[in-house]
CSV table of C-alpha atoms in Angstrom, one decimal:
chain,number,residue,atom,x,y,z
A,30,MET,CA,-82.2,-13.6,10.4
A,31,LEU,CA,-78.9,-12.5,8.8
A,32,ALA,CA,-78.1,-8.9,9.7
A,33,ALA,CA,-75.8,-6.6,8.6
A,34,VAL,CA,-74.3,-4.8,11.5
A,35,SER,CA,-71.7,-2.4,11.2
A,36,TRP,CA,-69.3,-0.1,13.4
A,37,ASP,CA,-70.7,3.7,14.3
A,38,GLY,CA,-68.1,4.3,17.3
A,39,GLY,CA,-71.0,5.9,19.2
A,40,GLY,CA,-69.6,4.5,22.5
A,41,GLY,CA,-66.7,7.2,21.8
A,42,ASP,CA,-64.1,4.3,22.3
A,43,LEU,CA,-62.2,1.6,20.2
A,44,LEU,CA,-63.8,-1.3,22.0
A,45,TRP,CA,-65.2,-4.3,20.2
A,46,GLY,CA,-67.3,-5.0,23.4
A,47,ASN,CA,-68.8,-1.8,24.0
A,48,PRO,CA,-72.5,-2.3,22.5
A,49,LEU,CA,-72.8,1.2,21.7
A,50,ASN,CA,-70.3,1.2,19.2
A,51,TRP,CA,-72.5,-0.8,16.6
A,52,SER,CA,-75.2,-0.2,14.6
A,53,GLY,CA,-78.5,-1.3,16.4
A,54,ASP,CA,-76.3,-0.7,19.7
A,55,GLN,CA,-75.9,-4.3,20.3
A,56,LEU,CA,-72.8,-6.6,19.9
A,57,PRO,CA,-72.9,-8.5,16.6
A,58,GLY,CA,-74.0,-12.3,16.8
A,59,ALA,CA,-73.1,-15.4,14.9
A,60,ASP,CA,-75.6,-14.7,12.0
A,61,ASP,CA,-74.1,-10.9,11.3
A,62,ASP,CA,-72.1,-9.7,8.6
A,63,VAL,CA,-70.0,-7.2,10.1
A,64,THR,CA,-68.4,-4.1,8.8
A,65,VAL,CA,-65.7,-2.3,10.9
A,66,ASP,CA,-64.6,1.3,9.3
A,67,ALA,CA,-63.6,3.6,12.0
A,68,PRO,CA,-62.5,7.0,10.9
A,69,GLY,CA,-58.8,7.3,10.9
A,70,ASP,CA,-56.0,4.6,11.5
A,71,ALA,CA,-58.0,3.4,13.8
A,72,THR,CA,-57.2,-0.3,16.2
A,73,ILE,CA,-60.3,-2.1,17.5
A,74,VAL,CA,-59.6,-3.4,20.5
A,75,HIS,CA,-61.3,-6.8,21.4
A,76,ASP,CA,-60.8,-8.3,25.1
A,77,LYS,CA,-61.9,-10.8,27.3
A,78,SER,CA,-64.5,-12.4,25.6
A,79,GLU,CA,-65.5,-14.7,22.4
A,80,SER,CA,-67.1,-13.4,19.5
A,81,SER,CA,-68.7,-15.4,16.7
A,82,VAL,CA,-69.9,-13.7,13.3
A,83,ARG,CA,-70.8,-14.8,10.2
A,84,SER,CA,-68.6,-12.5,8.0
A,85,LEU,CA,-66.2,-9.9,8.9
A,86,ALA,CA,-65.0,-6.8,6.7
A,87,LEU,CA,-62.2,-5.0,8.3
A,88,HIS,CA,-61.0,-1.8,7.3
A,89,ASP,CA,-59.2,-1.1,10.5
A,90,HIS,CA,-56.5,-2.9,12.7
A,91,LEU,CA,-58.0,-5.4,15.0
A,92,HIS,CA,-55.9,-6.2,18.2
A,93,LEU,CA,-56.9,-9.4,20.3
A,94,ARG,CA,-55.9,-9.4,23.7
A,95,LEU,CA,-56.7,-11.2,27.6
A,96,GLY,CA,-57.7,-14.4,26.2
A,97,SER,CA,-60.0,-13.1,24.0
A,98,SER,CA,-61.3,-14.8,20.6
A,99,VAL,CA,-63.0,-14.1,17.4
A,100,THR,CA,-64.3,-16.4,14.9
A,101,THR,CA,-66.0,-15.7,11.1
A,102,ALA,CA,-66.8,-18.0,8.6
A,103,SER,CA,-65.4,-15.5,6.0
A,104,LEU,CA,-62.7,-12.5,6.4
A,105,ALA,CA,-62.1,-9.6,4.0
A,106,ILE,CA,-59.6,-7.4,5.6
A,107,ALA,CA,-58.4,-4.3,3.8
A,108,ALA,CA,-54.7,-3.8,2.5
A,109,ASN,CA,-52.8,-1.8,5.4
A,110,ASN,CA,-54.4,-3.2,8.0
A,111,SER,CA,-54.0,-6.0,10.7
A,112,ILE,CA,-54.8,-8.7,13.0
A,113,TRP,CA,-53.2,-9.0,16.2
A,114,ALA,CA,-53.6,-11.7,18.6
A,115,GLU,CA,-51.4,-11.4,21.9
A,116,GLY,CA,-51.5,-13.6,24.8
A,117,SER,CA,-52.1,-17.2,25.8
A,118,GLY,CA,-55.5,-18.2,24.9
A,119,THR,CA,-56.1,-15.4,22.1
A,120,GLU,CA,-57.3,-16.6,19.1
A,121,PHE,CA,-58.3,-15.2,15.7
A,122,HIS,CA,-60.3,-18.0,13.6
A,123,ALA,CA,-61.2,-17.3,9.7
A,124,THR,CA,-62.8,-20.9,8.9
A,125,GLY,CA,-63.9,-20.2,5.4
A,126,GLU,CA,-62.3,-18.7,2.5
A,127,SER,CA,-60.7,-15.1,3.3
A,128,ASN,CA,-58.9,-12.2,1.3
A,129,ILE,CA,-55.8,-11.1,3.2
A,130,ASP,CA,-54.1,-10.0,0.5
A,131,GLY,CA,-52.1,-6.7,1.7
A,132,ALA,CA,-52.7,-7.2,5.5
A,133,ASP,CA,-50.0,-7.5,8.0
A,134,LEU,CA,-50.8,-10.8,10.8
A,135,TYR,CA,-48.7,-11.0,14.1
A,136,ALA,CA,-49.2,-13.7,17.0
A,137,THR,CA,-47.4,-12.5,20.1
A,138,ALA,CA,-47.1,-14.2,23.8
A,139,GLY,CA,-48.9,-17.2,22.6
A,140,GLY,CA,-51.6,-15.8,20.5
A,141,LEU,CA,-53.2,-17.7,17.7
A,142,VAL,CA,-54.3,-16.7,14.0
A,143,ASP,CA,-55.7,-19.0,12.0
A,144,ILE,CA,-56.8,-18.5,8.3
A,145,ALA,CA,-58.0,-22.3,7.7
A,146,ALA,CA,-59.2,-21.9,4.0
A,147,THR,CA,-57.2,-19.1,1.8
A,148,GLY,CA,-55.5,-21.2,-1.0
A,149,THR,CA,-53.1,-18.1,-2.2
A,150,VAL,CA,-51.8,-14.7,-0.6
A,151,THR,CA,-50.3,-11.5,-2.6
A,152,ASN,CA,-48.8,-8.9,-1.0
A,153,THR,CA,-50.5,-5.8,-2.4
A,154,SER,CA,-49.3,-2.6,-1.0
A,155,GLY,CA,-46.0,-1.9,0.5
A,156,ASP,CA,-44.2,-4.1,3.3
A,157,GLY,CA,-45.9,-7.0,4.0
A,158,ILE,CA,-45.4,-8.3,7.4
A,159,TRP,CA,-46.3,-11.7,9.0
A,160,GLN,CA,-44.6,-12.5,12.7
A,161,ALA,CA,-45.1,-14.9,15.1
A,162,ILE,CA,-43.2,-13.9,18.2
A,163,GLY,CA,-42.5,-15.7,21.2
A,164,VAL,CA,-43.3,-19.6,22.4
A,165,ASP,CA,-46.5,-20.8,21.6
A,166,SER,CA,-47.3,-18.1,19.5
A,167,GLU,CA,-48.5,-19.1,15.8
A,168,LEU,CA,-49.5,-18.2,12.4
A,169,ARG,CA,-51.6,-21.0,11.0
A,170,PHE,CA,-52.3,-21.4,7.5
A,171,PRO,CA,-53.3,-24.9,6.6
A,172,ASN,CA,-54.5,-24.8,2.6
A,173,LEU,CA,-52.1,-22.1,1.6
A,174,THR,CA,-50.3,-23.0,-1.6
A,175,THR,CA,-49.0,-20.0,-3.1
A,176,VAL,CA,-47.4,-16.7,-1.5
A,177,SER,CA,-46.4,-14.0,-4.1
A,178,ASN,CA,-45.2,-10.2,-3.6
A,179,GLY,CA,-46.8,-7.4,-5.3
A,180,THR,CA,-45.8,-5.7,-8.3
A,181,SER,CA,-44.6,-2.5,-7.1
A,182,ALA,CA,-41.3,-1.1,-6.3
A,183,ASN,CA,-39.7,-1.4,-3.2
A,184,GLN,CA,-42.1,-3.9,-1.6
A,185,ASP,CA,-40.7,-6.4,0.6
A,186,PHE,CA,-42.9,-9.1,2.5
A,187,TYR,CA,-41.2,-10.3,5.5
A,188,ILE,CA,-42.2,-13.5,7.1
A,189,GLN,CA,-40.8,-14.3,10.2
A,190,ALA,CA,-40.7,-16.9,13.4
A,191,LEU,CA,-39.0,-15.2,16.3
A,192,GLN,CA,-38.5,-16.2,19.7
A,193,GLY,CA,-40.0,-19.7,19.8
A,194,GLY,CA,-42.6,-18.8,17.1
A,195,ARG,CA,-44.3,-21.0,14.6
A,196,ILE,CA,-45.4,-20.3,10.9
A,197,ASP,CA,-47.2,-23.1,9.6
A,198,LEU,CA,-47.1,-23.3,6.1
A,199,PRO,CA,-47.4,-27.1,5.5
A,200,SER,CA,-49.7,-26.7,1.8
A,201,VAL,CA,-47.3,-24.0,0.0
A,202,THR,CA,-45.9,-25.1,-3.1
A,203,GLU,CA,-44.8,-21.8,-4.4
A,204,ILE,CA,-43.2,-18.8,-3.5
A,205,ILE,CA,-42.4,-16.1,-5.9
A,206,ASP,CA,-41.7,-12.5,-6.1
A,207,PRO,CA,-43.1,-11.9,-10.2
A,208,ASN,CA,-41.2,-11.0,-13.1
A,209,SER,CA,-44.1,-8.3,-13.7
A,210,GLY,CA,-44.6,-4.9,-12.7
A,211,THR,CA,-41.7,-2.5,-11.2
A,212,GLN,CA,-39.0,-4.9,-9.9
A,213,ASP,CA,-36.7,-2.7,-8.4
A,214,GLY,CA,-35.8,-3.1,-4.9
A,215,ARG,CA,-38.3,-6.2,-3.7
A,216,SER,CA,-38.3,-9.4,-1.8
A,217,ILE,CA,-39.6,-11.9,0.0
A,218,ARG,CA,-37.4,-12.7,3.2
A,219,LEU,CA,-38.2,-15.7,5.5
A,220,LYS,CA,-36.6,-16.0,8.9
A,221,ALA,CA,-36.8,-18.2,11.9
A,222,ASP,CA,-34.7,-17.0,14.8
A,223,GLY,CA,-34.0,-18.3,18.1
A,224,ALA,CA,-34.5,-22.0,19.5
A,225,ASN,CA,-38.3,-23.2,18.4
A,226,SER,CA,-38.8,-21.1,15.8
A,227,VAL,CA,-39.9,-22.8,13.2
A,228,ILE,CA,-41.4,-22.0,9.6
A,229,ASP,CA,-43.0,-25.5,8.0
A,230,LEU,CA,-42.2,-25.1,4.8
A,231,SER,CA,-42.3,-29.3,3.9
A,232,SER,CA,-44.3,-28.7,0.4
A,233,LEU,CA,-42.2,-25.9,-1.0
A,234,GLN,CA,-41.0,-27.0,-4.6
A,235,ASN,CA,-40.1,-23.4,-5.9
A,236,PHE,CA,-39.0,-20.3,-4.6
A,237,VAL,CA,-37.9,-18.0,-7.1
A,238,ASP,CA,-37.2,-13.9,-7.1
A,239,TYR,CA,-37.2,-13.4,-10.9
A,240,HIS,CA,-35.5,-10.1,-11.1
A,241,ALA,CA,-32.5,-11.0,-8.7
A,242,TRP,CA,-32.4,-14.3,-10.7
A,243,GLU,CA,-32.7,-12.4,-14.2
A,244,LEU,CA,-29.8,-9.7,-13.1
A,245,HIS,CA,-27.7,-12.5,-12.0
A,246,GLU,CA,-27.9,-14.4,-15.5
A,247,GLU,CA,-27.0,-11.0,-17.1
A,248,GLN,CA,-24.1,-10.7,-14.4
A,249,SER,CA,-25.8,-7.1,-13.8
A,250,TYR,CA,-25.4,-6.3,-10.0
A,251,ARG,CA,-26.8,-2.7,-10.1
A,252,ASP,CA,-28.5,-1.6,-7.0
A,253,ASP,CA,-32.1,-2.0,-8.0
A,254,GLY,CA,-31.2,-5.9,-7.6
A,255,GLU,CA,-32.9,-7.0,-4.5
A,256,TYR,CA,-32.7,-11.1,-3.7
A,257,SER,CA,-35.3,-12.6,-1.2
A,258,TRP,CA,-34.2,-14.2,1.5
A,259,LEU,CA,-34.6,-17.7,3.4
A,260,GLU,CA,-32.8,-17.4,6.6
A,261,THR,CA,-32.1,-19.3,9.8
A,262,VAL,CA,-30.8,-17.8,12.9
A,263,GLN,CA,-29.6,-19.0,16.5
A,264,ASN,CA,-30.9,-22.4,16.0
A,265,GLY,CA,-34.1,-21.4,14.5
A,266,THR,CA,-35.6,-24.1,11.9
A,267,ILE,CA,-37.4,-23.8,8.3
A,268,GLU,CA,-38.9,-27.3,7.2
A,269,LEU,CA,-37.8,-27.9,3.7
A,270,GLY,CA,-38.9,-31.6,2.2
A,271,ALA,CA,-39.6,-31.1,-1.3
A,272,LEU,CA,-37.8,-27.9,-3.0
A,273,THR,CA,-36.6,-28.4,-6.1
A,274,SER,CA,-36.0,-25.1,-7.6
A,275,VAL,CA,-34.5,-21.9,-5.8
A,276,ARG,CA,-33.5,-19.1,-7.9
A,277,GLY,CA,-32.7,-15.5,-6.5
A,278,VAL,CA,-32.5,-15.9,-3.3
A,279,TYR,CA,-29.9,-15.6,-0.7
A,280,ILE,CA,-29.5,-18.5,1.9
A,281,PRO,CA,-27.6,-17.5,5.0
A,282,ILE,CA,-27.1,-20.1,8.1
């Protein structure tokens, strides 16, 4: 039977694998709708095991390590929270449509974060960070088509493959810093740094930072105009095969 399972912290620690931390004092299973909302700015640790749940509503940070895995058919992660997969064989999979707007995602030391079905992502809160750091570390978004920044001032969205990491965005056709909201000091910054560091944007057609472009067209170089970035360093690679429109983007190579 489908069940709603929530974090209650009864185990006195922040370990996913402690049954006492869950309502009913049982670990959530494949048929459960799971909500994690611990007090404060908590980081829930998942290690040494495999977990599968029907849905996951995450209001905290989730740190997977030591070869563990979490699979969910549906993911909703609150803005300003994060998922971090650390270590070889450590994997997070969201197999169905998910909401990751405003969330930070990290894959390090060979970890994998796979967001399979999401089609659009918007950075809704503060600085957004997606990083794949280290050989065999990967962030994977096979069906993502549109990446957009938020509409508040001074929002930067960092998408970075570093030290041999990989970010797969093979279906993305558009990256936009929108012409709405408070546009001062905003940017989307893509960077591949280091040998075998790769960002796959082979379907990208349009990369536009509207405010930076408009300031350039007006020849108005005020401090509040911030260009977006498309940058490769030290033999890093950004794969581009369909790009036709770039505006308001700084491209150092």
